[in-house]
PDB file of C-alpha atoms in Angstrom:
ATOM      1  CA  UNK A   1      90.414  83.264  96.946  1.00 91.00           C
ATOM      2  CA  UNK A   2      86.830  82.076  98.151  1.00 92.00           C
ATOM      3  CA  UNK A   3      83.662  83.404  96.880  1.00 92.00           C
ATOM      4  CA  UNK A   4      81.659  83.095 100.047  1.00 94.00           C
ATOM      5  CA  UNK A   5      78.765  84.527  99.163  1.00 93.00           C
ATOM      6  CA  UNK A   6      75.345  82.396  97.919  1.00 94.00           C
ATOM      7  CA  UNK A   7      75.743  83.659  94.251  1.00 94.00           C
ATOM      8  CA  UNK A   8      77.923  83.570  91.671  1.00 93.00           C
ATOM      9  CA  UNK A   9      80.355  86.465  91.116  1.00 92.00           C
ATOM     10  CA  UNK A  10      81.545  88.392  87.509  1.00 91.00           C
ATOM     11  CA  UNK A  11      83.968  90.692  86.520  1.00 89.00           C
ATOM     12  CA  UNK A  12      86.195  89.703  89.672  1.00 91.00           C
ATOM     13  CA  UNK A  13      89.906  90.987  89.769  1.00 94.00           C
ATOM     14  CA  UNK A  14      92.061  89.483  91.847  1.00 95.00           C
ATOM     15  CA  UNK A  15      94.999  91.398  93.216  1.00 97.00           C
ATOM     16  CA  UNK A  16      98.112  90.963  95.256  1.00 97.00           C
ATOM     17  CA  UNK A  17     100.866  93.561  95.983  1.00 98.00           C
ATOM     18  CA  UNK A  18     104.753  93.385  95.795  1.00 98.00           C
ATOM     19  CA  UNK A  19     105.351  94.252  98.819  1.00 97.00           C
ATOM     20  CA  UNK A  20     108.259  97.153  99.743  1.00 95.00           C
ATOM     21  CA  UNK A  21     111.507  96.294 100.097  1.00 96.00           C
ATOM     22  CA  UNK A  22     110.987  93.204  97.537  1.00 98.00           C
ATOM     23  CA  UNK A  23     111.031  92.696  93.541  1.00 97.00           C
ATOM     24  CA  UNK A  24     108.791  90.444  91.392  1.00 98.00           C
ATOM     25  CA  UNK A  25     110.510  87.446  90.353  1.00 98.00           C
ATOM     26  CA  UNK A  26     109.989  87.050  86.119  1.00 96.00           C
ATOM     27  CA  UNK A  27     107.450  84.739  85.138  1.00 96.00           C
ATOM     28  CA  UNK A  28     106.340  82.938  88.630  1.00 98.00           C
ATOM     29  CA  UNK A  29     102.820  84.257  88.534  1.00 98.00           C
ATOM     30  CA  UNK A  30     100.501  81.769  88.277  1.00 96.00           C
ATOM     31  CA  UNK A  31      99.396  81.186  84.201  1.00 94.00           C
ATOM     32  CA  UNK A  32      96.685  79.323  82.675  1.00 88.00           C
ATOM     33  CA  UNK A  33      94.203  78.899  80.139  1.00 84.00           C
ATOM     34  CA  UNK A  34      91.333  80.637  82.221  1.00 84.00           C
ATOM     35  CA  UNK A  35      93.622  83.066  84.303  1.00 90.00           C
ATOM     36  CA  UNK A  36      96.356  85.107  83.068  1.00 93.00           C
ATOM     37  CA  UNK A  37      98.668  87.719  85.093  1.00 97.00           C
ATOM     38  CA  UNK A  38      98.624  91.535  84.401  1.00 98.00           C
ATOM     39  CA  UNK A  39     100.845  93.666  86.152  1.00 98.00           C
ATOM     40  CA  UNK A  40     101.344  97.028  87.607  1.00 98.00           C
ATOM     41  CA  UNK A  41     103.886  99.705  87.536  1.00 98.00           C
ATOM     42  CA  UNK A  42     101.820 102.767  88.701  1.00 98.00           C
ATOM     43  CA  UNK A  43     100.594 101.600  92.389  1.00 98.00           C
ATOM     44  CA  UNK A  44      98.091  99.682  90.816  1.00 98.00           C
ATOM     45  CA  UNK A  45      96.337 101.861  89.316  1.00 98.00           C
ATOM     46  CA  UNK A  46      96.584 100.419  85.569  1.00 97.00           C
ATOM     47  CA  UNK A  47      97.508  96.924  84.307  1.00 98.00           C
ATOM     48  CA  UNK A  48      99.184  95.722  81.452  1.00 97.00           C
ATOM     49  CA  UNK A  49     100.111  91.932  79.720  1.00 96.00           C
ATOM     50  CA  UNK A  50     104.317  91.462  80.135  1.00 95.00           C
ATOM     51  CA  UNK A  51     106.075  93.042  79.118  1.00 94.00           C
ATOM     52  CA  UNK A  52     105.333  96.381  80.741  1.00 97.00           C
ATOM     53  CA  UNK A  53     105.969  98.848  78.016  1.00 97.00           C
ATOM     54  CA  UNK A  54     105.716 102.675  79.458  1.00 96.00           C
ATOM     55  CA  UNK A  55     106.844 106.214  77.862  1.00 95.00           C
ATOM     56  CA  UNK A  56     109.694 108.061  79.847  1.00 94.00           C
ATOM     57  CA  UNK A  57     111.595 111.225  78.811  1.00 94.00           C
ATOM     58  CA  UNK A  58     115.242 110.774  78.229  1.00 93.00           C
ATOM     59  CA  UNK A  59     118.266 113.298  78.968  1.00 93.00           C
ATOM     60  CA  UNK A  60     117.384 115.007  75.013  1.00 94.00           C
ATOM     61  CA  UNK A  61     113.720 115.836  76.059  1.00 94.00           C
ATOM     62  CA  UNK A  62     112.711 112.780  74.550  1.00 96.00           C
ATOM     63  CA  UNK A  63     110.166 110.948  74.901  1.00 96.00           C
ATOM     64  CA  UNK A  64     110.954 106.856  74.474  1.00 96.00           C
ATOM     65  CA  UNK A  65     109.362 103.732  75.174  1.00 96.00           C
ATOM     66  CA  UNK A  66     110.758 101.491  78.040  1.00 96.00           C
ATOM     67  CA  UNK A  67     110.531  97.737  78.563  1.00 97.00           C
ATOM     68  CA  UNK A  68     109.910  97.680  82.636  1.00 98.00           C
ATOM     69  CA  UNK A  69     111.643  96.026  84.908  1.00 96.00           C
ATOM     70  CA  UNK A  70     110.279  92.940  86.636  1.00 95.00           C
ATOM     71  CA  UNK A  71     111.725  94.898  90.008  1.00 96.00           C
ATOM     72  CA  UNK A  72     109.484  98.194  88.611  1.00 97.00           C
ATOM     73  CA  UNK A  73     106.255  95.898  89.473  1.00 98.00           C
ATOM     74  CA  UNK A  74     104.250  96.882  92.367  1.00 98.00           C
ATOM     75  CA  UNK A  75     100.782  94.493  91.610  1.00 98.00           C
ATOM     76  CA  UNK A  76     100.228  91.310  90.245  1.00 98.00           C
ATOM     77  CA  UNK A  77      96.436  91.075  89.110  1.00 98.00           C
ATOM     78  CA  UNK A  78      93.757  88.166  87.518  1.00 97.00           C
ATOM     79  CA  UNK A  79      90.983  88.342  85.754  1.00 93.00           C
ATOM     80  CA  UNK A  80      88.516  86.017  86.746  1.00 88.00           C
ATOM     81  CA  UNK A  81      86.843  85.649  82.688  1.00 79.00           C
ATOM     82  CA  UNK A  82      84.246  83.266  83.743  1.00 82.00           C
ATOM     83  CA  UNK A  83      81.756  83.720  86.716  1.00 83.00           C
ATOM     84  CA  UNK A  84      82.935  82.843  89.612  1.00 88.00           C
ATOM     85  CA  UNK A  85      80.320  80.214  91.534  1.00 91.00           C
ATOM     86  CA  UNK A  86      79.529  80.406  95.186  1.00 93.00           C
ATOM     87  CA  UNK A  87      82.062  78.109  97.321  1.00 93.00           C
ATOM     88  CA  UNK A  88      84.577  78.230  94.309  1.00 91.00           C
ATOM     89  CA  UNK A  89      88.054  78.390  95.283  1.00 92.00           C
ATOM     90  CA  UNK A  90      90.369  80.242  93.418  1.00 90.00           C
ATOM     91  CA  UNK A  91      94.268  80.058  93.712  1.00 93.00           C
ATOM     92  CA  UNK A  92      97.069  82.143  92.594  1.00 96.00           C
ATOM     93  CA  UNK A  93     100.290  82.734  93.494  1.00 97.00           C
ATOM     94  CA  UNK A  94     103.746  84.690  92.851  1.00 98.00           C
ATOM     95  CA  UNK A  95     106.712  84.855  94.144  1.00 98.00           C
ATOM     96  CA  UNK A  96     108.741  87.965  95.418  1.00 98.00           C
ATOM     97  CA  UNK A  97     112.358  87.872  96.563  1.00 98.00           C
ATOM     98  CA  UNK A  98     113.646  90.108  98.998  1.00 97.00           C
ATOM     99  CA  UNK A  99     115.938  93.385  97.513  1.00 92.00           C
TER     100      UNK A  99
END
């Protein structure tokens, strides 16, 4: 990632899909002192640290917290903490393997 522009940018999220018919592989998401992976069960619509705790009910009408899956993700995300400068480069990666 780029920022292009001719100021600096804050509160930048940088996101990147699993795409369909692959699954996340465990702890290949880039990690570092300034940028550290969340990831998404729900479309992307929230983010969490690893692991990915949600609530499910079980066959009793119960509900239970769940560890997820690494194959459950759907987004890998960054937060950028610290502003982001004009012309700064930016890069991130994961890997995916196909199901």
């Amino acid at each position: 990632y780029k920022n292009v522009g001719d100021a600096s940018a804050s509160g930048v999220n940088l996101v990147g899909p699993v795409p369909a018919g692959t699954m996340y592989l465990e702890k290949t998401a880039t990690e570092s002192s300034h940028l550290h992976p969340l990831f998404s069960i729900d479309g992307g619509k929230s983010f969490h640290e690893a692991p990915v705790v949600y609530v499910a009910t079980n066959d009793k009408g119960i509900e239970e917290r769940r560890v997820a899956t690494p194959d459950m993700y759907t987004h890998v995300m960054w937060n950028v903490a610290s502003a982001l400068e004009a012309g700064t480069v930016v890069s991130v990666s994961y890997r995916v393997q196909v199901k």
